[in-house]
Amino acid sequence: MAELKLKNIIKKYGKTQVVHGINLDITDKEFIVLVGPSGCGKSTVLRMIAGLEQISSGTITIDDIIVNDIAPKDRGLAMVFQNYALYPHMNVFENMSFGLKLNKTPKQEIRQRVEEVATILGLEDLLLRKPHELSGGQRQRVAMGRAMVRKPAIFLFDEPLSNLDAKLRIQMRAEIKLLHQRVDSTMIYVTHDQVEAMTLADRIVVLKDGYIEQVGTPLELFSHPVNTFVAGFIGTPPMNLVDGKIFKQEHHTFVLFETGLRIPVPDKEGIDLLHDQAVVLGLRAEEITPADTQPQLPEEWRFPGTVMVVEPLGNETHLHVDINGVKLMSRSEGRQLLRPNEDITLGLNLNEMHLFDAKTTRVVY
Ligand SMILES: Nc1ncnc2c1ncn2[C@@H]1O[C@H](COP(=O)(O)OP(=O)(O)O)[C@@H](O)[C@H]1O
Ligand SMILES: [Mg+2]
């Protein structure tokens, strides 16, 4: 069992506060990803959980025991870092078993645990090699193996894949997910890469400037971002976010942009938008496509525009388009045989529209 509770966690370095009262409950065997831009406090939070960093105030509880003053090695967790920190003069077996040896685990048991983990990680033929005789991916596996042999109830990962090339990163990502399915431990994983967060997490915690912006499953964050930061951070390409204001006319509501473009806001129950209210329209690129690919859209949701840039990716095409002076990113499946400066009719799926208050950045529709 490994349930973890962070209650009002604050971290100050000298006078500078960098983590501002984090509250988070992590359930047993959950895969939690902390994601956010560089400097938002991810590593600091993880290191406080590990006990490598003193917390300035608040409590950290593991299985109902407050661990604030418990030494890192007695918290039942193991950490995998970005720089693997393997001992260069020790071979793989020695690197993996080092912690157990320090703990005075019997030799027989050390051998058994290392071999078991080496088999899971595909390292069984490399046990006698030194780190410099391994590839980056293999070294990363040894670093994970070293954590796994200790059978921790909680794994902590701090950007473990960022030193690997793109292809290997995707492969190791799947291996870490597979590992989680096998070992039944709670995992807390830090990354700045939202794709890594989306692919790995049961729940994602989005951090910015030492505050939690939103906690939710990948699809909750994708479909219901609570503010413009999460809306723009989660998803590729990023959600279109455009400043405008609410324009009400008789029973109809529109978003009016500076350029004069007006986009209708579909009726939704319990939503109260004020005339002239400054808002940010959010619409994902995949909801903006050449109109002929979405024949079911109503006429008022079609807009004449111009193609500015075409980005063919093979399986999909990204178009930078201009609709009456408003610049948007469109994403459609397959190959679009379009050229820059070509006129095009775009269909906007306004059922998927988000509106955020411009001042608070919070979602209002
Ligand atoms: N030892 C330290 N002394 C002072 N400030 C620090 C220290 N470690 C981190 N910080 C600051 O705390 C903030 C969060 O850092 P960090 O947790 O490393 O961010 P992340 O891992 O999200 O990139 C940053 O502004 C960073 O400069
Ligand atoms: Mg960091």
CSV table of N, CA, C and O in Angstrom, one decimal, residues 57-176:
chain,number,residue,atom,x,y,z
A,57,SER,N,6.6,24.5,5.1
A,57,SER,CA,5.5,24.2,6.0
A,57,SER,C,4.5,23.2,5.2
A,57,SER,O,4.6,23.0,4.0
A,58,GLY,N,3.6,22.6,6.0
A,58,GLY,CA,2.7,21.6,5.4
A,58,GLY,C,3.1,20.2,5.9
A,58,GLY,O,4.0,20.1,6.7
A,59,THR,N,2.3,19.3,5.5
A,59,THR,CA,2.6,17.9,5.9
A,59,THR,C,2.5,17.0,4.7
A,59,THR,O,1.7,17.1,3.8
A,60,ILE,N,3.4,16.0,4.7
A,60,ILE,CA,3.4,14.9,3.7
A,60,ILE,C,3.1,13.6,4.5
A,60,ILE,O,3.8,13.3,5.5
A,61,THR,N,2.1,12.9,4.0
A,61,THR,CA,1.7,11.7,4.7
A,61,THR,C,1.8,10.5,3.7
A,61,THR,O,1.3,10.6,2.6
A,62,ILE,N,2.4,9.5,4.2
A,62,ILE,CA,2.4,8.2,3.4
A,62,ILE,C,1.7,7.2,4.2
A,62,ILE,O,2.1,6.9,5.4
A,63,ASP,N,0.6,6.6,3.7
A,63,ASP,CA,-0.2,5.7,4.4
A,63,ASP,C,-0.5,6.1,5.9
A,63,ASP,O,-0.2,5.4,6.8
A,64,ASP,N,-1.0,7.3,6.0
A,64,ASP,CA,-1.4,7.9,7.2
A,64,ASP,C,-0.3,8.2,8.2
A,64,ASP,O,-0.6,8.5,9.4
A,65,ILE,N,1.0,8.1,7.8
A,65,ILE,CA,2.1,8.4,8.7
A,65,ILE,C,2.7,9.7,8.2
A,65,ILE,O,3.0,9.8,7.0
A,66,ILE,N,2.8,10.7,9.0
A,66,ILE,CA,3.4,12.0,8.6
A,66,ILE,C,4.9,11.7,8.5
A,66,ILE,O,5.6,11.2,9.4
A,67,VAL,N,5.5,12.0,7.3
A,67,VAL,CA,6.9,11.6,7.0
A,67,VAL,C,7.8,12.8,7.0
A,67,VAL,O,9.0,12.7,6.7
A,68,ASN,N,7.3,14.0,7.3
A,68,ASN,CA,8.1,15.2,7.3
A,68,ASN,C,9.5,15.0,7.9
A,68,ASN,O,10.5,15.5,7.3
A,69,ASP,N,9.6,14.3,9.0
A,69,ASP,CA,10.9,14.2,9.7
A,69,ASP,C,11.5,12.8,9.5
A,69,ASP,O,12.4,12.4,10.3
A,70,ILE,N,10.9,12.0,8.6
A,70,ILE,CA,11.5,10.7,8.4
A,70,ILE,C,12.5,10.8,7.3
A,70,ILE,O,12.4,11.4,6.2
A,71,ALA,N,13.7,10.1,7.5
A,71,ALA,CA,14.8,10.1,6.5
A,71,ALA,C,14.4,9.5,5.2
A,71,ALA,O,13.5,8.6,5.1
A,72,PRO,N,15.0,10.0,4.1
A,72,PRO,CA,14.6,9.6,2.7
A,72,PRO,C,14.6,8.0,2.6
A,72,PRO,O,13.7,7.4,2.1
A,73,LYS,N,15.6,7.4,3.2
A,73,LYS,CA,15.8,5.9,3.0
A,73,LYS,C,14.7,5.2,3.8
A,73,LYS,O,14.5,4.0,3.5
A,74,ASP,N,14.0,5.8,4.7
A,74,ASP,CA,13.0,5.1,5.5
A,74,ASP,C,11.6,5.4,5.0
A,74,ASP,O,10.6,5.1,5.7
A,75,ARG,N,11.4,6.1,3.9
A,75,ARG,CA,10.1,6.5,3.4
A,75,ARG,C,9.5,5.5,2.4
A,75,ARG,O,8.4,5.6,2.0
A,76,GLY,N,10.2,4.4,2.1
A,76,GLY,CA,9.7,3.4,1.2
A,76,GLY,C,9.6,3.8,-0.2
A,76,GLY,O,8.7,3.3,-0.9
A,77,LEU,N,10.5,4.7,-0.6
A,77,LEU,CA,10.4,5.1,-2.0
A,77,LEU,C,11.8,5.1,-2.7
A,77,LEU,O,12.8,5.1,-2.0
A,78,ALA,N,11.7,5.1,-4.0
A,78,ALA,CA,13.0,5.1,-4.8
A,78,ALA,C,12.8,6.1,-5.9
A,78,ALA,O,11.8,6.2,-6.5
A,79,MET,N,13.9,6.8,-6.2
A,79,MET,CA,13.9,7.9,-7.2
A,79,MET,C,14.8,7.6,-8.4
A,79,MET,O,15.9,7.1,-8.2
A,80,VAL,N,14.3,7.9,-9.6
A,80,VAL,CA,15.0,7.8,-10.8
A,80,VAL,C,15.2,9.2,-11.4
A,80,VAL,O,14.2,9.9,-11.6
A,81,PHE,N,16.5,9.5,-11.5
A,81,PHE,CA,16.8,10.9,-12.0
A,81,PHE,C,17.0,11.0,-13.5
A,81,PHE,O,17.2,10.0,-14.1
A,82,GLN,N,17.1,12.2,-13.9
A,82,GLN,CA,17.3,12.5,-15.3
A,82,GLN,C,18.8,12.1,-15.7
A,82,GLN,O,19.0,11.4,-16.7
A,83,ASN,N,19.7,12.5,-14.9
A,83,ASN,CA,21.1,12.0,-15.1
A,83,ASN,C,21.2,10.8,-14.2
A,83,ASN,O,21.1,10.9,-13.0
A,84,TYR,N,21.4,9.7,-14.9
A,84,TYR,CA,21.2,8.4,-14.2
A,84,TYR,C,22.0,8.2,-13.0
A,84,TYR,O,21.7,7.4,-12.1
A,85,ALA,N,23.1,8.9,-12.9
A,85,ALA,CA,24.0,8.8,-11.7
A,85,ALA,C,24.4,7.4,-11.4
A,85,ALA,O,24.3,7.0,-10.2
A,86,LEU,N,24.8,6.7,-12.4
A,86,LEU,CA,25.3,5.3,-12.2
A,86,LEU,C,26.8,5.5,-11.8
A,86,LEU,O,27.5,6.4,-12.2
A,87,TYR,N,27.3,4.5,-11.0
A,87,TYR,CA,28.7,4.5,-10.6
A,87,TYR,C,29.5,4.0,-11.8
A,87,TYR,O,29.3,2.8,-12.2
A,88,PRO,N,30.4,4.8,-12.3
A,88,PRO,CA,31.1,4.4,-13.6
A,88,PRO,C,32.0,3.2,-13.4
A,88,PRO,O,32.2,2.4,-14.4
A,89,HIS,N,32.6,3.0,-12.2
A,89,HIS,CA,33.5,1.9,-12.0
A,89,HIS,C,32.8,0.6,-11.7
A,89,HIS,O,33.5,-0.4,-11.5
A,90,MET,N,31.5,0.6,-11.5
A,90,MET,CA,30.8,-0.6,-11.1
A,90,MET,C,30.1,-1.1,-12.3
A,90,MET,O,29.6,-0.3,-13.2
A,91,ASN,N,30.0,-2.5,-12.4
A,91,ASN,CA,29.2,-3.0,-13.5
A,91,ASN,C,27.7,-2.9,-13.2
A,91,ASN,O,27.3,-2.5,-12.1
A,92,VAL,N,26.9,-3.4,-14.2
A,92,VAL,CA,25.4,-3.3,-14.0
A,92,VAL,C,24.9,-4.0,-12.8
A,92,VAL,O,24.2,-3.4,-12.0
A,93,PHE,N,25.4,-5.2,-12.5
A,93,PHE,CA,25.0,-5.9,-11.3
A,93,PHE,C,25.3,-5.2,-10.1
A,93,PHE,O,24.5,-5.0,-9.2
A,94,GLU,N,26.6,-4.6,-10.0
A,94,GLU,CA,27.0,-3.9,-8.8
A,94,GLU,C,26.2,-2.6,-8.6
A,94,GLU,O,25.8,-2.3,-7.5
A,95,ASN,N,25.9,-1.9,-9.7
A,95,ASN,CA,25.1,-0.7,-9.7
A,95,ASN,C,23.7,-1.0,-9.1
A,95,ASN,O,23.2,-0.3,-8.3
A,96,MET,N,23.1,-2.0,-9.7
A,96,MET,CA,21.8,-2.4,-9.3
A,96,MET,C,21.7,-2.8,-7.8
A,96,MET,O,20.7,-2.6,-7.2
A,97,SER,N,22.7,-3.5,-7.4
A,97,SER,CA,22.7,-4.1,-6.1
A,97,SER,C,23.2,-3.3,-4.9
A,97,SER,O,23.1,-3.6,-3.8
A,98,PHE,N,23.8,-2.1,-5.3
A,98,PHE,CA,24.5,-1.3,-4.4
A,98,PHE,C,23.7,-0.9,-3.1
A,98,PHE,O,24.1,-1.1,-2.0
A,99,GLY,N,22.5,-0.5,-3.4
A,99,GLY,CA,21.6,-0.1,-2.3
A,99,GLY,C,21.3,-1.2,-1.3
A,99,GLY,O,21.2,-1.1,-0.1
A,100,LEU,N,21.0,-2.4,-1.9
A,100,LEU,CA,20.7,-3.5,-1.1
A,100,LEU,C,21.8,-4.0,-0.3
A,100,LEU,O,21.7,-4.4,0.9
A,101,LYS,N,23.0,-3.9,-0.8
A,101,LYS,CA,24.2,-4.2,-0.1
A,101,LYS,C,24.4,-3.3,1.1
A,101,LYS,O,24.7,-3.8,2.2
A,102,LEU,N,24.2,-2.0,0.9
A,102,LEU,CA,24.3,-1.1,2.0
A,102,LEU,C,23.3,-1.5,3.1
A,102,LEU,O,23.6,-1.3,4.3
A,103,ASN,N,22.1,-1.9,2.7
A,103,ASN,CA,21.1,-2.3,3.6
A,103,ASN,C,21.3,-3.7,4.3
A,103,ASN,O,20.5,-4.2,5.0
A,104,LYS,N,22.5,-4.3,3.9
A,104,LYS,CA,22.8,-5.6,4.4
A,104,LYS,C,21.8,-6.7,4.1
A,104,LYS,O,21.6,-7.6,4.9
A,105,THR,N,21.3,-6.6,2.9
A,105,THR,CA,20.4,-7.7,2.4
A,105,THR,C,21.3,-8.9,2.1
A,105,THR,O,22.4,-8.7,1.6
A,106,PRO,N,20.8,-10.1,2.5
A,106,PRO,CA,21.6,-11.3,2.3
A,106,PRO,C,22.0,-11.5,0.8
A,106,PRO,O,21.2,-11.2,-0.1
A,107,LYS,N,23.2,-12.0,0.6
A,107,LYS,CA,23.8,-12.1,-0.8
A,107,LYS,C,22.8,-12.8,-1.7
A,107,LYS,O,22.6,-12.4,-2.9
A,108,GLN,N,22.3,-14.0,-1.2
A,108,GLN,CA,21.4,-14.8,-2.0
A,108,GLN,C,20.2,-14.0,-2.5
A,108,GLN,O,19.8,-14.1,-3.7
A,109,GLU,N,19.6,-13.2,-1.6
A,109,GLU,CA,18.5,-12.5,-2.0
A,109,GLU,C,18.8,-11.4,-2.9
A,109,GLU,O,18.0,-11.1,-3.9
A,110,ILE,N,20.0,-10.7,-2.8
A,110,ILE,CA,20.4,-9.7,-3.7
A,110,ILE,C,20.4,-10.2,-5.1
A,110,ILE,O,19.9,-9.7,-6.0
A,111,ARG,N,21.1,-11.4,-5.2
A,111,ARG,CA,21.3,-12.0,-6.6
A,111,ARG,C,19.9,-12.3,-7.2
A,111,ARG,O,19.6,-12.0,-8.3
A,112,GLN,N,19.0,-12.8,-6.4
A,112,GLN,CA,17.7,-13.2,-6.9
A,112,GLN,C,16.9,-12.0,-7.3
A,112,GLN,O,16.3,-12.0,-8.4
A,113,ARG,N,16.9,-10.9,-6.5
A,113,ARG,CA,16.2,-9.7,-6.9
A,113,ARG,C,16.7,-9.0,-8.1
A,113,ARG,O,16.0,-8.6,-9.0
A,114,VAL,N,18.1,-8.9,-8.2
A,114,VAL,CA,18.7,-8.3,-9.3
A,114,VAL,C,18.4,-9.1,-10.6
A,114,VAL,O,18.0,-8.5,-11.7
A,115,GLU,N,18.5,-10.4,-10.5
A,115,GLU,CA,18.2,-11.2,-11.7
A,115,GLU,C,16.7,-11.1,-12.2
A,115,GLU,O,16.4,-11.0,-13.3
A,116,GLU,N,15.8,-11.1,-11.2
A,116,GLU,CA,14.4,-10.9,-11.5
A,116,GLU,C,14.2,-9.6,-12.2
A,116,GLU,O,13.5,-9.5,-13.3
A,117,VAL,N,14.7,-8.5,-11.7
A,117,VAL,CA,14.5,-7.2,-12.3
A,117,VAL,C,15.2,-7.1,-13.6
A,117,VAL,O,14.7,-6.5,-14.6
A,118,ALA,N,16.4,-7.7,-13.7
A,118,ALA,CA,17.1,-7.6,-15.0
A,118,ALA,C,16.4,-8.3,-16.1
A,118,ALA,O,16.4,-7.9,-17.2
A,119,THR,N,15.6,-9.4,-15.7
A,119,THR,CA,14.8,-10.1,-16.7
A,119,THR,C,13.7,-9.2,-17.2
A,119,THR,O,13.4,-9.1,-18.4
A,120,ILE,N,13.0,-8.5,-16.2
A,120,ILE,CA,11.9,-7.7,-16.6
A,120,ILE,C,12.4,-6.6,-17.5
A,120,ILE,O,11.7,-6.2,-18.5
A,121,LEU,N,13.6,-6.0,-17.3
A,121,LEU,CA,14.1,-4.9,-18.0
A,121,LEU,C,14.9,-5.3,-19.2
A,121,LEU,O,15.4,-4.4,-19.9
A,122,GLY,N,15.1,-6.6,-19.5
A,122,GLY,CA,15.9,-7.0,-20.6
A,122,GLY,C,17.4,-6.7,-20.4
A,122,GLY,O,18.1,-6.4,-21.4
A,123,LEU,N,17.9,-6.8,-19.2
A,123,LEU,CA,19.3,-6.5,-18.9
A,123,LEU,C,20.1,-7.7,-18.6
A,123,LEU,O,21.2,-7.6,-18.2
A,124,GLU,N,19.4,-8.9,-18.7
A,124,GLU,CA,20.1,-10.1,-18.1
A,124,GLU,C,21.4,-10.4,-18.8
A,124,GLU,O,22.3,-11.0,-18.1
A,125,ASP,N,21.6,-10.0,-20.0
A,125,ASP,CA,22.9,-10.3,-20.7
A,125,ASP,C,23.9,-9.2,-20.5
A,125,ASP,O,25.1,-9.3,-21.0
A,126,LEU,N,23.6,-8.1,-19.8
A,126,LEU,CA,24.5,-7.0,-19.7
A,126,LEU,C,25.0,-6.8,-18.2
A,126,LEU,O,25.6,-5.8,-17.9
A,127,LEU,N,24.7,-7.8,-17.4
A,127,LEU,CA,25.0,-7.5,-15.9
A,127,LEU,C,26.5,-7.3,-15.6
A,127,LEU,O,26.8,-6.6,-14.6
A,128,LEU,N,27.4,-7.7,-16.5
A,128,LEU,CA,28.8,-7.6,-16.2
A,128,LEU,C,29.4,-6.4,-16.9
A,128,LEU,O,30.6,-6.1,-16.8
A,129,ARG,N,28.6,-5.6,-17.6
A,129,ARG,CA,29.1,-4.4,-18.4
A,129,ARG,C,29.2,-3.2,-17.4
A,129,ARG,O,28.4,-3.1,-16.5
A,130,LYS,N,30.1,-2.4,-17.8
A,130,LYS,CA,30.2,-1.1,-17.1
A,130,LYS,C,29.3,-0.1,-17.8
A,130,LYS,O,29.0,-0.2,-19.0
A,131,PRO,N,28.9,1.0,-17.1
A,131,PRO,CA,28.0,2.0,-17.8
A,131,PRO,C,28.5,2.5,-19.1
A,131,PRO,O,27.7,2.7,-20.0
A,132,HIS,N,29.8,2.7,-19.3
A,132,HIS,CA,30.3,3.3,-20.5
A,132,HIS,C,30.2,2.3,-21.7
A,132,HIS,O,30.4,2.6,-22.8
A,133,GLU,N,29.9,1.0,-21.4
A,133,GLU,CA,29.7,0.0,-22.4
A,133,GLU,C,28.2,-0.2,-22.8
A,133,GLU,O,27.8,-1.1,-23.4
A,134,LEU,N,27.4,0.8,-22.3
A,134,LEU,CA,25.9,0.7,-22.5
A,134,LEU,C,25.4,1.8,-23.3
A,134,LEU,O,26.0,2.9,-23.3
A,135,SER,N,24.3,1.6,-24.0
A,135,SER,CA,23.7,2.7,-24.8
A,135,SER,C,22.9,3.6,-23.7
A,135,SER,O,22.7,3.2,-22.6
A,136,GLY,N,22.4,4.8,-24.2
A,136,GLY,CA,21.7,5.6,-23.3
A,136,GLY,C,20.4,5.0,-22.7
A,136,GLY,O,20.1,5.1,-21.6
A,137,GLY,N,19.7,4.2,-23.6
A,137,GLY,CA,18.5,3.6,-23.2
A,137,GLY,C,18.8,2.5,-22.1
A,137,GLY,O,18.1,2.3,-21.2
A,138,GLN,N,19.9,1.7,-22.4
A,138,GLN,CA,20.3,0.7,-21.4
A,138,GLN,C,20.7,1.3,-20.1
A,138,GLN,O,20.3,0.8,-19.0
A,139,ARG,N,21.4,2.4,-20.1
A,139,ARG,CA,21.8,3.1,-18.8
A,139,ARG,C,20.5,3.5,-18.1
A,139,ARG,O,20.4,3.4,-16.9
A,140,GLN,N,19.5,4.0,-18.8
A,140,GLN,CA,18.3,4.4,-18.2
A,140,GLN,C,17.6,3.2,-17.6
A,140,GLN,O,17.0,3.3,-16.5
A,141,ARG,N,17.6,2.1,-18.2
A,141,ARG,CA,17.0,0.9,-17.7
A,141,ARG,C,17.7,0.4,-16.4
A,141,ARG,O,17.1,0.0,-15.5
A,142,VAL,N,19.1,0.6,-16.4
A,142,VAL,CA,19.8,0.2,-15.2
A,142,VAL,C,19.4,1.1,-14.0
A,142,VAL,O,19.2,0.7,-12.9
A,143,ALA,N,19.2,2.4,-14.3
A,143,ALA,CA,18.8,3.4,-13.3
A,143,ALA,C,17.4,3.0,-12.7
A,143,ALA,O,17.2,3.0,-11.5
A,144,MET,N,16.6,2.5,-13.6
A,144,MET,CA,15.2,2.1,-13.2
A,144,MET,C,15.4,0.8,-12.4
A,144,MET,O,14.7,0.6,-11.4
A,145,GLY,N,16.2,-0.1,-12.9
A,145,GLY,CA,16.4,-1.4,-12.2
A,145,GLY,C,17.0,-1.2,-10.8
A,145,GLY,O,16.5,-1.9,-9.8
A,146,ARG,N,17.9,-0.2,-10.6
A,146,ARG,CA,18.4,0.1,-9.3
A,146,ARG,C,17.3,0.5,-8.3
A,146,ARG,O,17.3,0.2,-7.2
A,147,ALA,N,16.3,1.2,-8.9
A,147,ALA,CA,15.2,1.6,-8.0
A,147,ALA,C,14.3,0.4,-7.8
A,147,ALA,O,13.8,0.2,-6.7
A,148,MET,N,14.1,-0.4,-8.8
A,148,MET,CA,13.1,-1.5,-8.7
A,148,MET,C,13.6,-2.6,-7.7
A,148,MET,O,12.7,-3.2,-7.0
A,149,VAL,N,14.9,-2.9,-7.6
A,149,VAL,CA,15.3,-4.0,-6.8
A,149,VAL,C,15.0,-3.7,-5.3
A,149,VAL,O,14.9,-4.6,-4.5
A,150,ARG,N,14.8,-2.4,-5.0
A,150,ARG,CA,14.5,-2.1,-3.6
A,150,ARG,C,13.0,-2.3,-3.3
A,150,ARG,O,12.6,-2.1,-2.2
A,151,LYS,N,12.2,-2.7,-4.3
A,151,LYS,CA,10.8,-2.9,-4.1
A,151,LYS,C,10.1,-1.8,-3.4
A,151,LYS,O,9.5,-2.0,-2.4
A,152,PRO,N,10.3,-0.6,-3.9
A,152,PRO,CA,9.7,0.5,-3.2
A,152,PRO,C,8.2,0.5,-3.4
A,152,PRO,O,7.7,0.0,-4.4
A,153,ALA,N,7.5,1.1,-2.4
A,153,ALA,CA,6.0,1.2,-2.6
A,153,ALA,C,5.7,2.4,-3.5
A,153,ALA,O,4.6,2.5,-4.1
A,154,ILE,N,6.6,3.3,-3.6
A,154,ILE,CA,6.5,4.5,-4.4
A,154,ILE,C,7.7,4.8,-5.2
A,154,ILE,O,8.8,4.8,-4.7
A,155,PHE,N,7.5,4.9,-6.5
A,155,PHE,CA,8.6,5.3,-7.4
A,155,PHE,C,8.5,6.8,-7.7
A,155,PHE,O,7.4,7.3,-8.0
A,156,LEU,N,9.6,7.5,-7.7
A,156,LEU,CA,9.6,8.9,-8.1
A,156,LEU,C,10.5,9.0,-9.3
A,156,LEU,O,11.6,8.5,-9.3
A,157,PHE,N,10.0,9.6,-10.4
A,157,PHE,CA,10.8,9.8,-11.6
A,157,PHE,C,10.9,11.3,-11.9
A,157,PHE,O,9.9,12.0,-12.0
A,158,ASP,N,12.2,11.8,-12.0
A,158,ASP,CA,12.3,13.2,-12.4
A,158,ASP,C,12.9,13.3,-13.8
A,158,ASP,O,14.1,13.1,-14.1
A,159,GLU,N,12.0,13.6,-14.8
A,159,GLU,CA,12.4,13.7,-16.2
A,159,GLU,C,13.3,12.6,-16.6
A,159,GLU,O,14.4,12.9,-17.2
A,160,PRO,N,13.0,11.3,-16.4
A,160,PRO,CA,14.0,10.3,-16.7
A,160,PRO,C,14.3,10.1,-18.1
A,160,PRO,O,15.3,9.4,-18.4
A,161,LEU,N,13.5,10.6,-19.0
A,161,LEU,CA,13.7,10.3,-20.5
A,161,LEU,C,14.3,11.5,-21.2
A,161,LEU,O,14.6,11.4,-22.4
A,162,SER,N,14.5,12.6,-20.5
A,162,SER,CA,14.9,13.8,-21.3
A,162,SER,C,16.3,13.8,-21.9
A,162,SER,O,16.6,14.6,-22.8
A,163,ASN,N,17.1,12.9,-21.5
A,163,ASN,CA,18.5,12.7,-22.1
A,163,ASN,C,18.5,11.8,-23.3
A,163,ASN,O,19.5,11.6,-23.9
A,164,LEU,N,17.3,11.2,-23.6
A,164,LEU,CA,17.3,10.2,-24.7
A,164,LEU,C,16.8,10.9,-26.0
A,164,LEU,O,16.1,11.9,-26.0
A,165,ASP,N,17.2,10.3,-27.2
A,165,ASP,CA,16.7,10.8,-28.4
A,165,ASP,C,15.2,10.5,-28.6
A,165,ASP,O,14.6,9.6,-27.9
A,166,ALA,N,14.5,11.2,-29.5
A,166,ALA,CA,13.1,11.1,-29.6
A,166,ALA,C,12.5,9.7,-29.8
A,166,ALA,O,11.5,9.4,-29.1
A,167,LYS,N,13.2,8.9,-30.6
A,167,LYS,CA,12.7,7.6,-30.8
A,167,LYS,C,12.7,6.7,-29.6
A,167,LYS,O,11.8,6.0,-29.2
A,168,LEU,N,13.9,6.8,-28.9
A,168,LEU,CA,14.1,5.9,-27.7
A,168,LEU,C,13.2,6.4,-26.6
A,168,LEU,O,12.7,5.6,-25.8
A,169,ARG,N,12.9,7.7,-26.6
A,169,ARG,CA,12.0,8.2,-25.6
A,169,ARG,C,10.6,7.6,-25.7
A,169,ARG,O,10.0,7.2,-24.7
A,170,ILE,N,10.2,7.5,-26.9
A,170,ILE,CA,8.8,6.9,-27.1
A,170,ILE,C,8.8,5.4,-26.7
A,170,ILE,O,7.9,4.9,-26.0
A,171,GLN,N,9.9,4.7,-27.0
A,171,GLN,CA,10.0,3.3,-26.6
A,171,GLN,C,10.1,3.2,-25.1
A,171,GLN,O,9.4,2.3,-24.5
A,172,MET,N,10.9,4.0,-24.4
A,172,MET,CA,11.1,3.9,-23.0
A,172,MET,C,9.8,4.3,-22.2
A,172,MET,O,9.5,3.8,-21.2
A,173,ARG,N,9.1,5.2,-22.8
A,173,ARG,CA,7.8,5.7,-22.3
A,173,ARG,C,6.9,4.5,-22.2
A,173,ARG,O,6.2,4.3,-21.1
A,174,ALA,N,6.8,3.7,-23.2
A,174,ALA,CA,5.9,2.5,-23.2
A,174,ALA,C,6.4,1.5,-22.2
A,174,ALA,O,5.6,0.9,-21.5
A,175,GLU,N,7.8,1.4,-22.0
A,175,GLU,CA,8.3,0.5,-21.1
A,175,GLU,C,8.0,0.9,-19.6
A,175,GLU,O,7.7,0.0,-18.8
A,176,ILE,N,8.0,2.2,-19.4
A,176,ILE,CA,7.7,2.6,-18.0
A,176,ILE,C,6.2,2.4,-17.7
A,176,ILE,O,5.8,1.9,-16.6
